[in-house]
Coordinates of C-alpha atoms in Angstrom, one line a residue:
Chain A
X79 CA 3.1 24.6 15.1
X80 CA 1.8 22.7 12.4
X81 CA 4.8 20.9 12.4
X82 CA 5.0 20.6 16.0
X83 CA 1.7 18.4 16.2
X84 CA 2.5 16.4 13.2
X85 CA 5.5 15.2 15.4
X86 CA 3.4 14.6 18.2
X87 CA 1.2 12.4 16.5
X88 CA 4.1 10.2 15.1
X89 CA 4.5 11.3 11.8
X90 CA 6.4 13.5 9.0
X91 CA 5.3 15.2 6.2
X92 CA 8.0 15.8 3.6
X93 CA 8.9 15.8 0.3
X94 CA 12.7 14.0 -0.7
X95 CA 13.1 14.1 -4.6
X96 CA 15.8 11.7 -6.0
X97 CA 16.6 10.4 -9.5
X98 CA 17.8 6.8 -8.1
X99 CA 15.5 4.3 -8.6
X100 CA 14.3 2.7 -5.4
X101 CA 12.7 0.1 -7.1
X102 CA 13.7 -1.5 -10.6
X103 CA 12.1 -3.3 -12.5
X104 CA 13.6 -6.5 -13.5
X105 CA 11.7 -9.0 -16.1
X106 CA 10.8 -12.3 -14.7
X107 CA 8.9 -13.7 -17.8
X108 CA 9.3 -12.1 -21.7
X109 CA 6.8 -12.6 -24.6
X110 CA 8.0 -14.1 -27.6
X111 CA 6.3 -12.3 -29.8
X112 CA 7.6 -9.2 -28.8
X113 CA 8.3 -7.2 -31.6
X114 CA 11.9 -6.5 -32.3
X115 CA 12.5 -2.8 -32.6
X116 CA 15.4 -0.6 -33.3
X117 CA 16.0 2.0 -30.3
X118 CA 19.4 3.6 -32.0
X119 CA 21.3 5.8 -29.1
X120 CA 20.7 9.3 -29.6
X121 CA 23.4 11.9 -31.0
X122 CA 25.0 14.1 -28.5
X123 CA 26.1 17.6 -29.5
X124 CA 26.7 19.6 -26.8
X125 CA 29.8 19.9 -24.0
X126 CA 31.2 16.7 -21.6
X127 CA 29.0 14.0 -21.3
X128 CA 25.1 13.7 -22.0
X129 CA 23.1 14.6 -18.7
X130 CA 21.0 11.1 -19.4
X131 CA 20.8 8.7 -22.2
X132 CA 17.4 9.0 -23.6
X133 CA 17.1 6.3 -25.7
X134 CA 18.2 4.1 -23.0
X135 CA 15.1 5.0 -21.0
X136 CA 12.9 4.7 -24.2
X137 CA 14.2 1.5 -24.7
X138 CA 13.7 -0.1 -21.3
X139 CA 10.1 1.3 -21.4
X140 CA 9.1 -0.3 -24.5
X141 CA 10.6 -3.7 -23.5
X142 CA 8.9 -3.4 -19.8
X143 CA 5.5 -3.1 -21.8
X144 CA 6.1 -6.9 -23.3
X145 CA 5.1 -5.4 -26.2
X146 CA 8.7 -4.8 -28.0
X147 CA 11.9 -6.1 -28.0
X148 CA 14.6 -3.6 -28.3
X149 CA 18.0 -4.9 -30.0
X150 CA 20.9 -4.7 -28.2
X151 CA 23.0 -1.4 -29.7
X152 CA 25.8 -4.1 -30.1
X153 CA 23.8 -5.9 -32.4
X154 CA 23.0 -3.1 -34.4
X155 CA 23.6 -3.1 -38.1
X156 CA 24.0 0.6 -38.1
X157 CA 23.9 3.5 -35.8
X158 CA 22.1 6.6 -37.7
X159 CA 22.0 10.0 -36.8
X160 CA 18.8 10.6 -38.3
X161 CA 16.5 8.8 -40.5
X162 CA 18.1 10.2 -43.9
X163 CA 21.4 7.6 -42.7
X164 CA 18.8 4.8 -42.0
X165 CA 19.4 1.5 -44.2
X166 CA 15.9 0.1 -44.3
X167 CA 17.6 -3.3 -45.9
X168 CA 19.8 -3.9 -43.3
X169 CA 17.3 -3.5 -40.4
X170 CA 14.4 -5.2 -42.2
X171 CA 17.2 -8.6 -42.6
X172 CA 16.9 -8.5 -38.8
X173 CA 13.0 -8.7 -38.6
X174 CA 12.7 -5.2 -36.9
X175 CA 9.7 -3.1 -38.3
X176 CA 10.4 0.4 -37.0
X177 CA 13.7 2.3 -35.7
X178 CA 13.6 5.3 -33.6
X179 CA 16.3 7.7 -34.2
X180 CA 17.5 11.2 -32.4
X181 CA 19.5 14.0 -31.2
X182 CA 20.2 15.7 -28.3
X183 CA 21.5 19.4 -28.7
X184 CA 22.5 21.6 -25.6
X185 CA 20.5 24.6 -26.7
X186 CA 21.6 28.3 -25.6
X187 CA 20.2 28.8 -22.5
X188 CA 22.4 26.9 -20.0
X189 CA 20.6 23.5 -18.8
X190 CA 18.6 23.4 -21.5
X191 CA 18.5 20.9 -24.5
X192 CA 16.7 20.2 -27.3
X193 CA 15.3 16.5 -27.9
X194 CA 14.5 15.8 -31.4
X195 CA 13.0 12.4 -32.3
X196 CA 12.3 10.6 -35.4
X197 CA 10.3 7.0 -35.8
X198 CA 11.0 5.2 -39.3
X199 CA 9.1 2.6 -40.6
X200 CA 11.4 0.1 -42.2
X201 CA 8.8 -1.9 -44.1
X202 CA 7.5 1.4 -45.7
X203 CA 10.8 2.6 -46.1
X204 CA 12.7 -0.5 -48.2
X205 CA 9.1 -0.7 -50.3
X206 CA 9.3 2.8 -51.5
X207 CA 12.7 4.0 -50.8
X208 CA 13.6 7.8 -48.8
X209 CA 13.5 9.2 -52.1
X210 CA 11.7 9.6 -55.4
X211 CA 11.5 11.0 -58.7
X212 CA 9.2 14.1 -58.9
X213 CA 8.9 15.6 -62.3
X214 CA 12.3 14.4 -63.4
X215 CA 13.9 15.5 -60.0
X216 CA 14.9 13.1 -57.0
X217 CA 13.6 14.7 -53.8
X218 CA 13.2 13.3 -50.0
X219 CA 10.2 11.5 -49.4
X220 CA 8.8 11.3 -45.7
X221 CA 6.2 8.9 -46.3
X222 CA 8.1 6.1 -44.0
X223 CA 8.5 8.6 -41.1
X224 CA 5.8 7.8 -38.3
X225 CA 6.8 10.6 -36.4
X226 CA 9.0 13.6 -36.2
X227 CA 9.0 15.9 -33.2
X228 CA 11.5 17.9 -30.9
X229 CA 10.9 19.8 -27.9
X230 CA 13.2 21.7 -25.5
X231 CA 13.5 20.3 -21.8
X232 CA 15.6 21.1 -18.8
X233 CA 18.1 18.4 -17.3
X234 CA 15.2 17.3 -14.8
X235 CA 12.5 16.7 -17.1
X236 CA 14.9 14.9 -19.5
X237 CA 13.6 11.6 -18.0
X238 CA 10.3 12.4 -18.5
X239 CA 10.5 13.5 -21.9
X240 CA 12.3 9.8 -22.5
X241 CA 8.7 8.9 -21.2
X242 CA 7.0 10.8 -23.3
X243 CA 8.7 9.6 -26.2
X244 CA 8.2 6.0 -25.4
X245 CA 4.4 7.0 -25.3
X246 CA 4.2 8.4 -28.5
X247 CA 6.0 5.7 -30.1
X248 CA 3.7 2.8 -28.3
X249 CA 1.2 4.7 -29.8
X250 CA 2.0 4.9 -33.4
X251 CA 3.3 1.1 -33.1
X252 CA 0.2 -0.2 -31.6
X253 CA -2.7 2.0 -31.9
X254 CA -3.3 2.3 -28.4
X255 CA -2.1 5.2 -25.9
X256 CA 1.3 4.7 -24.0
X257 CA 1.5 4.8 -19.9
X258 CA 5.3 5.5 -19.4
X259 CA 4.6 8.9 -18.4
X260 CA 2.8 8.1 -15.3
X261 CA 3.4 7.5 -11.4
X262 CA 2.7 5.3 -8.7
X263 CA 1.9 5.4 -5.2
X264 CA 2.8 2.8 -2.6
X265 CA 3.2 2.2 0.8
X266 CA 6.4 1.0 2.4
X267 CA 7.1 -0.5 5.5
X268 CA 10.6 -0.7 7.4
X269 CA 10.4 -1.8 10.7
X270 CA 13.6 -0.7 11.2
X271 CA 13.0 3.0 10.4
X272 CA 11.5 5.4 13.1
X273 CA 9.0 6.1 11.0
X274 CA 8.2 2.4 9.6
X275 CA 5.2 3.6 7.3
X276 CA 6.1 6.0 4.3
X277 CA 3.7 6.9 1.7
X278 CA 6.0 7.2 -1.3
X279 CA 5.2 8.4 -5.2
X280 CA 7.7 7.3 -8.0
X281 CA 7.8 7.7 -11.7
X282 CA 5.9 4.1 -12.9
X283 CA 9.2 2.7 -13.3
X284 CA 10.8 3.5 -9.6
X285 CA 12.9 6.4 -10.4
X286 CA 12.1 9.9 -9.1
X287 CA 11.3 8.7 -5.7
X288 CA 9.6 10.9 -3.2
X289 CA 8.5 10.2 0.3
X290 CA 4.7 11.8 1.0
X291 CA 4.3 10.8 4.6
X292 CA 6.2 9.1 7.4
X293 CA 4.2 7.9 10.1
X294 CA 4.5 5.3 12.9
X295 CA 1.3 3.8 12.4
X296 CA 0.1 2.3 9.1
X297 CA -0.6 3.9 5.8
X298 CA -3.2 1.9 3.6
X299 CA -5.2 2.3 0.1
X300 CA -3.7 4.8 -2.1
X301 CA -6.3 6.1 -4.4
X302 CA -5.1 8.9 -7.0
X303 CA -7.6 11.9 -8.2
X304 CA -8.3 11.6 -11.6
X305 CA -6.4 14.9 -12.1
X306 CA -3.4 13.2 -10.7
X307 CA -2.6 15.8 -8.2
X308 CA -4.3 14.3 -5.0
X309 CA -4.4 11.1 -3.1
X310 CA -6.9 10.2 -1.1
X311 CA -5.6 7.5 1.5
X312 CA -6.2 5.5 4.8
X313 CA -3.5 6.8 8.5
X314 CA -4.0 5.3 11.4
X315 CA -1.8 8.4 12.6
X316 CA -4.5 8.9 15.5
X317 CA -4.8 5.4 16.3
X318 CA -7.6 4.6 14.4
X319 CA -8.7 4.5 10.7
X320 CA -8.7 7.6 9.2
X321 CA -9.6 9.2 5.4
X322 CA -7.1 11.9 4.2
X323 CA -6.7 13.4 1.0
X324 CA -3.1 14.9 0.1
X325 CA -2.2 17.3 -2.6
X326 CA 0.8 15.9 -3.9
X327 CA 2.1 19.3 -5.2
X328 CA 1.5 21.6 -2.4
X329 CA 1.5 19.0 0.4
X330 CA -2.1 20.3 1.7
X331 CA -3.8 17.6 3.8
X332 CA -7.4 17.3 4.7
X333 CA -9.0 14.8 7.1
X334 CA -12.5 13.9 5.2
X335 CA -13.6 11.0 7.1
X336 CA -13.0 10.2 10.7
X337 CA -16.1 8.3 11.6
X338 CA -16.3 6.0 14.6
X339 CA -15.3 2.4 13.2
X340 CA -13.2 1.9 9.9
X341 CA -12.8 4.8 7.4
X342 CA -11.5 2.7 4.6
X343 CA -11.0 1.6 1.2
X344 CA -11.7 5.0 -0.7
X345 CA -11.9 5.2 -4.2
X346 CA -12.1 8.2 -6.4
X347 CA -14.8 8.8 -8.7
X348 CA -14.2 9.0 -12.2
X349 CA -15.2 12.9 -12.4
X350 CA -13.4 13.5 -9.3
X351 CA -16.2 14.8 -7.1
X352 CA -17.1 12.3 -5.1
X353 CA -15.2 9.4 -3.0
X354 CA -16.2 6.0 -2.6
X355 CA -15.9 4.5 0.8
X356 CA -16.1 2.4 3.6
X357 CA -17.4 3.2 6.6
X358 CA -18.4 0.7 9.6
X359 CA -20.4 3.8 11.3
X360 CA -23.5 1.5 11.2
X361 CA -22.3 -1.5 12.7
X362 CA -20.6 -3.6 9.7
X363 CA -18.4 -2.1 7.0
X364 CA -20.9 -0.4 4.2
X365 CA -20.2 1.2 1.1
X366 CA -21.0 4.8 0.9
X367 CA -19.8 7.8 -1.6
X368 CA -18.8 10.8 0.1
X369 CA -20.0 14.4 -2.3
X370 CA -16.4 15.7 -1.8
X371 CA -17.7 19.7 -2.3
X372 CA -20.4 18.8 1.0
X373 CA -19.0 15.8 2.5
X374 CA -22.1 14.4 2.5
X375 CA -22.8 10.5 2.5
X376 CA -24.9 8.4 0.5
X377 CA -25.2 5.0 1.4
X378 CA -25.2 2.3 -1.1
X379 CA -25.4 -1.4 1.1
X380 CA -26.7 -2.2 4.2
X381 CA -26.7 -5.7 6.3
X382 CA -25.0 -7.5 8.8
X383 CA -22.0 -8.8 6.6
X384 CA -18.9 -7.4 5.4
X385 CA -18.9 -4.9 2.3
X386 CA -15.9 -3.5 1.2
X387 CA -13.3 -2.1 -1.3
X388 CA -15.4 -0.3 -3.7
X389 CA -14.0 0.1 -7.7
X390 CA -16.3 2.5 -9.7
X391 CA -17.4 1.8 -13.7
X392 CA -15.7 3.9 -15.9
X393 CA -18.6 5.3 -16.5
X394 CA -19.1 6.4 -13.0
X395 CA -23.3 5.2 -12.4
X396 CA -21.7 1.6 -11.1
X397 CA -19.7 0.5 -8.1
X398 CA -18.3 -3.1 -7.8
X399 CA -17.5 -4.1 -4.6
X400 CA -16.4 -6.9 -2.6
X401 CA -19.3 -8.6 -0.3
X402 CA -19.3 -11.9 1.9
X403 CA -23.2 -11.7 1.9
X404 CA -23.3 -15.1 -0.1
X405 CA -21.1 -16.7 2.4
X406 CA -17.3 -15.9 1.2
X407 CA -15.9 -13.0 -0.3
X408 CA -17.5 -12.8 -4.1
X409 CA -17.4 -9.2 -6.4
X410 CA -20.9 -7.3 -7.0
X411 CA -22.0 -4.1 -8.5
X412 CA -24.4 -1.7 -7.2
X413 CA -26.0 0.7 -9.7
X414 CA -26.1 4.3 -8.4
X415 CA -29.7 5.1 -10.1
X416 CA -31.3 2.3 -9.2
X417 CA -29.3 0.9 -6.0
X418 CA -29.8 -2.5 -7.8
X419 CA -27.1 -5.0 -6.3
X420 CA -26.0 -8.2 -8.6
X421 CA -23.7 -10.5 -8.5
X422 CA -20.6 -10.2 -10.7
X423 CA -18.2 -13.0 -9.8
X424 CA -19.3 -16.6 -9.6
X425 CA -15.8 -18.9 -10.0
X426 CA -13.9 -20.3 -7.1
X427 CA -14.5 -19.8 -3.8
X428 CA -12.9 -15.7 -3.3
X429 CA -12.7 -12.9 -5.3
X430 CA -11.9 -10.1 -4.2
X431 CA -9.8 -6.6 -4.1
X432 CA -11.7 -5.7 -7.5
X433 CA -10.5 -3.2 -9.9
X434 CA -11.9 -2.1 -13.2
X435 CA -9.9 -1.2 -16.5
X436 CA -10.1 1.5 -17.8
X437 CA -12.7 1.1 -21.2
X438 CA -14.8 -0.9 -18.3
X439 CA -14.4 -3.8 -20.5
X440 CA -13.0 -6.6 -17.9
X441 CA -12.4 -6.9 -13.7
X442 CA -9.0 -7.8 -12.6
X443 CA -9.2 -9.0 -9.1
X444 CA -7.6 -11.4 -6.4
X445 CA -8.8 -14.9 -6.6
X446 CA -8.0 -17.9 -4.1
X447 CA -7.0 -20.4 -5.8
X448 CA -6.2 -24.0 -4.4
X449 CA -5.8 -21.8 -1.1
X450 CA -3.6 -19.3 -2.7
X451 CA -4.2 -15.9 -3.5
X452 CA -3.2 -14.6 -7.4
X453 CA -4.4 -11.8 -9.7
X454 CA -7.0 -13.1 -12.2
X455 CA -9.0 -11.0 -14.9
X456 CA -12.6 -11.7 -15.8
X457 CA -13.9 -10.6 -19.0
X458 CA -17.5 -8.8 -18.3
X459 CA -19.2 -9.5 -21.8
X460 CA -18.3 -13.6 -21.6
X461 CA -17.4 -14.1 -17.9
X462 CA -14.0 -15.5 -18.8
X463 CA -11.7 -16.0 -16.1
X464 CA -8.4 -16.0 -16.4
X465 CA -5.6 -16.6 -13.8
X466 CA -2.6 -14.3 -14.6
X467 CA -0.3 -14.9 -11.8
X468 CA 1.5 -18.3 -10.2
X469 CA 2.1 -16.7 -6.7
X470 CA 0.5 -17.1 -3.5
X471 CA -0.2 -13.9 -1.8
X472 CA -1.0 -11.3 -4.2
X473 CA -3.2 -8.5 -3.7
X474 CA -4.0 -4.7 -4.6
X475 CA -4.1 -4.9 -8.0
X476 CA -4.0 -1.6 -10.0
X477 CA -4.2 -1.0 -13.5
X478 CA -2.2 0.9 -15.9
X479 CA -4.3 3.8 -17.3
X480 CA -4.0 2.4 -20.8
X481 CA -5.2 -1.0 -19.6
X482 CA -2.0 -2.8 -20.9
X483 CA -0.1 -4.0 -17.3
X484 CA -1.7 -4.2 -13.7
X485 CA 0.8 -3.7 -10.9
X486 CA 0.3 -5.6 -7.5
X487 CA 1.6 -6.4 -4.3
X488 CA 3.1 -10.3 -3.6
X489 CA 5.6 -11.9 -1.4
X490 CA 9.4 -12.8 -3.4
X491 CA 12.0 -13.6 -1.6
X492 CA 10.6 -13.4 1.7
X493 CA 9.6 -9.6 1.3
X494 CA 6.5 -8.1 -0.2
X495 CA 7.3 -6.6 -3.3
X496 CA 5.6 -4.9 -6.0
X497 CA 4.9 -6.6 -9.6
X498 CA 3.7 -6.6 -12.8
X499 CA 1.8 -8.3 -15.2
X500 CA 0.8 -7.7 -18.5
X501 CA -3.2 -8.0 -19.3
X502 CA -2.8 -11.4 -20.9
X503 CA -0.4 -13.1 -18.4
X504 CA 2.4 -13.3 -20.9
X505 CA 4.4 -11.0 -19.5
X506 CA 5.8 -10.4 -15.8
X507 CA 8.1 -8.4 -13.7
X508 CA 9.0 -8.1 -10.0
X509 CA 10.4 -4.4 -9.0
X510 CA 12.6 -5.4 -5.9
X511 CA 12.9 -2.7 -3.1
X512 CA 16.7 -1.7 -2.0
X513 CA 14.6 -1.4 1.8
X514 CA 11.6 -2.6 3.4
X515 CA 8.5 -4.2 2.2
X516 CA 6.6 -2.4 -0.4
X517 CA 2.5 -2.7 -0.6
X518 CA -0.4 -1.0 -1.7
X519 CA 0.5 -0.1 -5.0
X520 CA -1.4 2.4 -7.1
X521 CA -1.0 3.5 -10.7
X522 CA -1.5 7.1 -11.2
X523 CA -4.0 8.2 -14.2
X524 CA -2.0 9.4 -17.5
X525 CA -0.3 13.0 -16.7
X526 CA -0.1 14.1 -20.2
Chain B
X223 CA 15.0 -4.6 45.3
X224 CA 18.1 -5.1 47.5
X225 CA 19.6 -2.0 46.0
X226 CA 16.4 -0.3 47.1
X227 CA 16.1 -2.0 50.4
X228 CA 19.8 -0.7 50.7
X229 CA 18.8 2.8 50.1
X230 CA 16.2 2.8 52.2
X231 CA 18.1 1.8 55.2
X232 CA 20.7 4.3 54.6
X233 CA 17.8 6.9 54.5
X234 CA 17.2 5.3 58.0
X235 CA 20.6 5.8 58.9
X236 CA 20.7 9.7 57.7
X237 CA 17.4 10.3 59.5
X238 CA 18.6 8.5 62.7
X239 CA 21.6 11.1 62.8
X240 CA 19.3 13.6 62.1
X241 CA 21.5 14.9 59.5
X242 CA 18.9 15.4 56.8
X243 CA 15.2 14.3 56.9
X244 CA 14.5 11.8 54.4
X245 CA 11.9 12.9 52.0
X246 CA 9.8 9.5 51.3
X247 CA 7.2 7.8 53.3
X248 CA 8.5 4.5 52.5
X249 CA 10.9 5.1 55.0
X250 CA 8.6 4.9 57.7
X251 CA 6.4 2.7 55.7
X252 CA 8.9 -0.1 55.3
X253 CA 10.0 0.3 59.1
X254 CA 6.4 0.1 60.2
X255 CA 6.0 -2.8 58.2
X256 CA 8.9 -4.7 59.3
X257 CA 7.6 -4.1 62.9
X258 CA 4.4 -5.1 62.4
X259 CA 5.2 -8.2 59.9
X260 CA 4.7 -11.9 61.9
X261 CA 6.9 -14.7 61.0
X262 CA 9.1 -12.5 59.0
X263 CA 12.5 -13.3 57.6
X264 CA 13.3 -9.4 57.9
X265 CA 16.5 -8.7 59.8
X266 CA 16.6 -5.6 61.0
X267 CA 20.6 -5.1 61.9
X268 CA 22.1 -3.0 64.5
X269 CA 23.9 -0.7 61.7
X270 CA 20.4 0.8 61.0
X271 CA 20.2 2.5 64.3
X272 CA 23.7 3.6 63.7
X273 CA 23.9 5.0 60.4
X274 CA 25.3 1.9 58.4
X275 CA 23.5 0.0 55.5
X276 CA 23.7 -3.3 56.5
X277 CA 19.7 -4.4 56.7
X278 CA 17.7 -6.6 54.6
X279 CA 13.8 -5.9 54.9
X280 CA 11.4 -8.3 53.2
X281 CA 8.1 -9.5 53.7
X282 CA 5.4 -12.3 53.3
X283 CA 2.2 -12.8 51.8
X284 CA -0.9 -12.5 53.9
X285 CA -3.0 -15.7 54.3
X286 CA -5.6 -15.6 51.4
X287 CA -8.9 -17.2 51.9
X288 CA -9.7 -19.2 48.7
X289 CA -11.9 -16.5 47.4
X290 CA -9.0 -14.0 47.5
X291 CA -6.6 -16.9 46.1
X292 CA -8.9 -17.1 43.0
X293 CA -9.0 -13.8 42.3
X294 CA -5.4 -13.3 42.2
X295 CA -5.4 -16.5 39.9
X296 CA -7.8 -14.8 37.8
X297 CA -5.8 -11.3 37.9
X298 CA -2.7 -13.3 36.6
X299 CA -4.4 -14.6 33.9
X300 CA -6.0 -11.6 33.1
X301 CA -2.5 -9.8 33.2
X302 CA -0.8 -13.0 31.1
X303 CA -3.5 -13.3 28.3
X304 CA -4.1 -10.4 26.3
X305 CA -4.7 -12.0 23.1
X306 CA -7.3 -14.1 21.7
X307 CA -6.9 -15.9 18.9
X308 CA -9.1 -17.3 15.8
X309 CA -9.0 -19.6 12.3
X310 CA -8.9 -18.3 9.5
X311 CA -11.1 -16.1 8.0
X312 CA -13.4 -16.6 11.3
X313 CA -14.5 -14.5 13.8
X314 CA -15.6 -16.8 16.4
X315 CA -14.2 -17.4 19.9
X316 CA -13.0 -20.7 20.5
X317 CA -13.3 -22.2 23.8
X318 CA -10.0 -21.9 25.0
X319 CA -10.1 -18.2 25.7
X320 CA -13.3 -18.0 27.4
X321 CA -11.9 -18.1 31.1
X322 CA -9.1 -15.6 29.9
X323 CA -12.1 -13.0 28.5
X324 CA -14.0 -14.1 31.9
X325 CA -11.2 -12.5 33.8
X326 CA -10.8 -9.6 31.9
X327 CA -14.8 -9.1 32.3
X328 CA -14.2 -9.2 35.9
X329 CA -11.6 -7.0 36.3
X330 CA -13.6 -4.3 34.3
X331 CA -16.4 -5.0 36.9
X332 CA -14.5 -4.3 39.4
X333 CA -12.8 -1.2 37.9
X334 CA -15.9 0.3 36.3
X335 CA -13.6 3.6 35.5
X336 CA -10.9 1.3 33.7
X337 CA -11.4 1.2 30.1
X338 CA -10.1 -1.4 27.5
X339 CA -8.9 -1.1 23.7
X340 CA -9.8 -4.1 21.9
X341 CA -7.4 -4.0 18.4
X342 CA -8.7 -6.7 15.8
X343 CA -5.8 -8.0 13.4
X344 CA -5.7 -10.6 10.7
X345 CA -2.9 -12.7 9.1
X346 CA -1.5 -11.2 5.5
X347 CA -3.6 -13.7 3.6
X348 CA -6.7 -11.8 1.1
X349 CA -6.4 -8.3 0.7
X350 CA -6.0 -5.4 3.1
X351 CA -9.0 -3.5 3.1
X352 CA -11.0 -6.8 3.6
X353 CA -8.5 -8.0 6.2
X354 CA -9.5 -4.2 8.4
X355 CA -13.3 -5.6 8.1
X356 CA -12.2 -9.1 9.2
X357 CA -10.2 -7.6 12.1
X358 CA -12.8 -5.6 12.9
X359 CA -15.4 -8.1 13.3
X360 CA -13.2 -10.1 15.6
X361 CA -12.4 -7.1 17.6
X362 CA -16.2 -6.8 18.0
X363 CA -16.7 -10.7 18.7
X364 CA -14.4 -9.7 21.6
X365 CA -16.5 -6.9 22.9
X366 CA -19.8 -8.4 22.7
X367 CA -18.2 -11.3 24.8
X368 CA -17.3 -9.1 27.5
X369 CA -20.3 -6.9 27.4
X370 CA -22.5 -10.5 27.6
X371 CA -20.8 -11.0 30.8
X372 CA -21.9 -7.5 31.8
X373 CA -19.1 -5.1 30.9
X374 CA -20.3 -1.5 30.2
X375 CA -20.3 -0.9 26.5
X376 CA -18.5 2.4 27.4
X377 CA -15.7 0.6 28.9
X378 CA -15.0 -0.9 25.7
X379 CA -13.4 0.7 22.3
X380 CA -12.3 -1.3 19.0
X381 CA -10.0 -0.7 16.1
X382 CA -9.3 -3.1 13.5
X383 CA -5.6 -3.0 12.0
X384 CA -6.1 -5.6 9.7
X385 CA -3.0 -7.4 8.5
X386 CA -1.2 -4.2 8.9
X387 CA 0.5 -4.7 12.2
X388 CA 1.3 -8.7 12.6
X389 CA 3.9 -9.7 15.2
X390 CA 5.8 -12.0 13.3
X391 CA 5.9 -10.7 9.5
X392 CA 7.6 -14.2 7.9
X393 CA 5.1 -15.9 5.4
X394 CA 4.2 -19.2 7.5
X395 CA 1.8 -20.8 8.6
X396 CA 2.8 -20.7 12.3
X397 CA 3.3 -17.1 11.3
X398 CA -0.1 -16.6 10.2
X399 CA -1.8 -18.1 12.7
X400 CA 0.2 -15.8 15.4
X401 CA -1.6 -12.7 13.8
X402 CA -5.0 -13.7 13.6
X403 CA -5.9 -12.5 16.9
X404 CA -7.7 -9.7 19.3
X405 CA -5.5 -8.0 21.6
X406 CA -6.9 -6.2 24.7
X407 CA -4.8 -3.3 25.6
X408 CA -5.4 -1.4 28.7

């Protein structure tokens, strides 16, 4: 019955998983200062072919972070199987500061694999060696070992295991948490499909894509719950804007907002208990906060002008939003305790679509620069604004949970595609899609 | 048109032969109108009486008063023009669309049971969420204009799709101009 109902409204709930990447990250601007690193192909101990080249997943992750430059396998001085085989001097001669070695061993239980990895600090190893004399005996030392771990995983989990290793390596070498074991939600619009609007979720690198919802009417503004389990989004399946909450694991959907007029721009609060949203039931679009337990609304803005695009400060005590109360759209803040509203952006004739970085130090937004819409970053303490992109139709910026990277939607080659830019603007990549236009990206929270 | 008339004629013929009753009233209607029309070009062939299909039935327009002519012109305009276009980031209705909206208002006043849905749309520039707000403002500008002409609020509803449903999905000035619109849907 439910299925039938869905069909009559012209949409389809589904979950089609595949390991293939429908999006693929292509680096368009690298960073000269990216640090050389050795990611040695993992040693395979099992029958037949290795199920997945994990070290390639790790090398790709680290390269796409913009912070590292994994050297090509055919440029490596050696391919050691474990840390005891590492020739520190040979790697140091290439300027490599760290080398990752590892192995994949087929476990006794079929379909299970034990993945081990060791991250070796070349400079420390070069200085101290991996042996020292203790009480007149030559012993192995491990001062140069930054990471040494293993885990047994099933074949479908191996790609995630690769991202997990990338997270660990990134953190060990930069001091900051990696955001490789994360997902993105986005909307694909394919005018030739029978259900042209599709809400999809994939790993951050475009692999393991699943379609959560297909519809004949627009889908907009996906937003992740802080636990990474639910998405709030806008669907026009009933020929009007309504907000749904969709559990991506069990496919349950709940209609949470269907007031007259706009029901838009949902944004989950940091504690997960409420949803900021835009309603125009009062006559014009205003910012509200909905208690998800009671569905009670609190209205935060009033007035005849457009207020939209709420985004939470990490404290959960303040929201930023776009308003054209000053003429053109600019970004303002509203304090939830005092209800006080302050203007935040001052540079340029339009700033909108704001998203606060996870540590609360800066705002990422869409700025109109010479008539073109570009991604920019404004630091809160100095007010300094840096335009990060050079394209003309950028929108929907979303920040990686570690604050290192911004994903956004832009137009390239006549199609809407997703793109990446690092927080300093120096690294850029696009994620061309196989079919359709891709927009409205939302980067998940940390999933591990 | 011709085929329909031929079928009607065939029906007539069959009825005349008394073999079967034609179910459609249109038989009598077209028969009567063809008899009553004046100065027409219709020709009822001999075959019609004898079960043949060799007829051509046509009609003429009645002589219209000036008032009726004006009404028809307005109705034709209403049927042809359901779209109001806007400037970038604006929602004011420009003068060239006033007459079209007057035609829609006249129709809605004449037909109080008819309702209209006004869809607001924008071009792709700016952000999707802001554009939903802008599209709503455009739809409401059209709604307010109709109401100022006497149309009942209960006859009008609005929806904004923002930039999500372009009529032209290329990324050019011309496409943007075509997409910045409000559409009246009956």
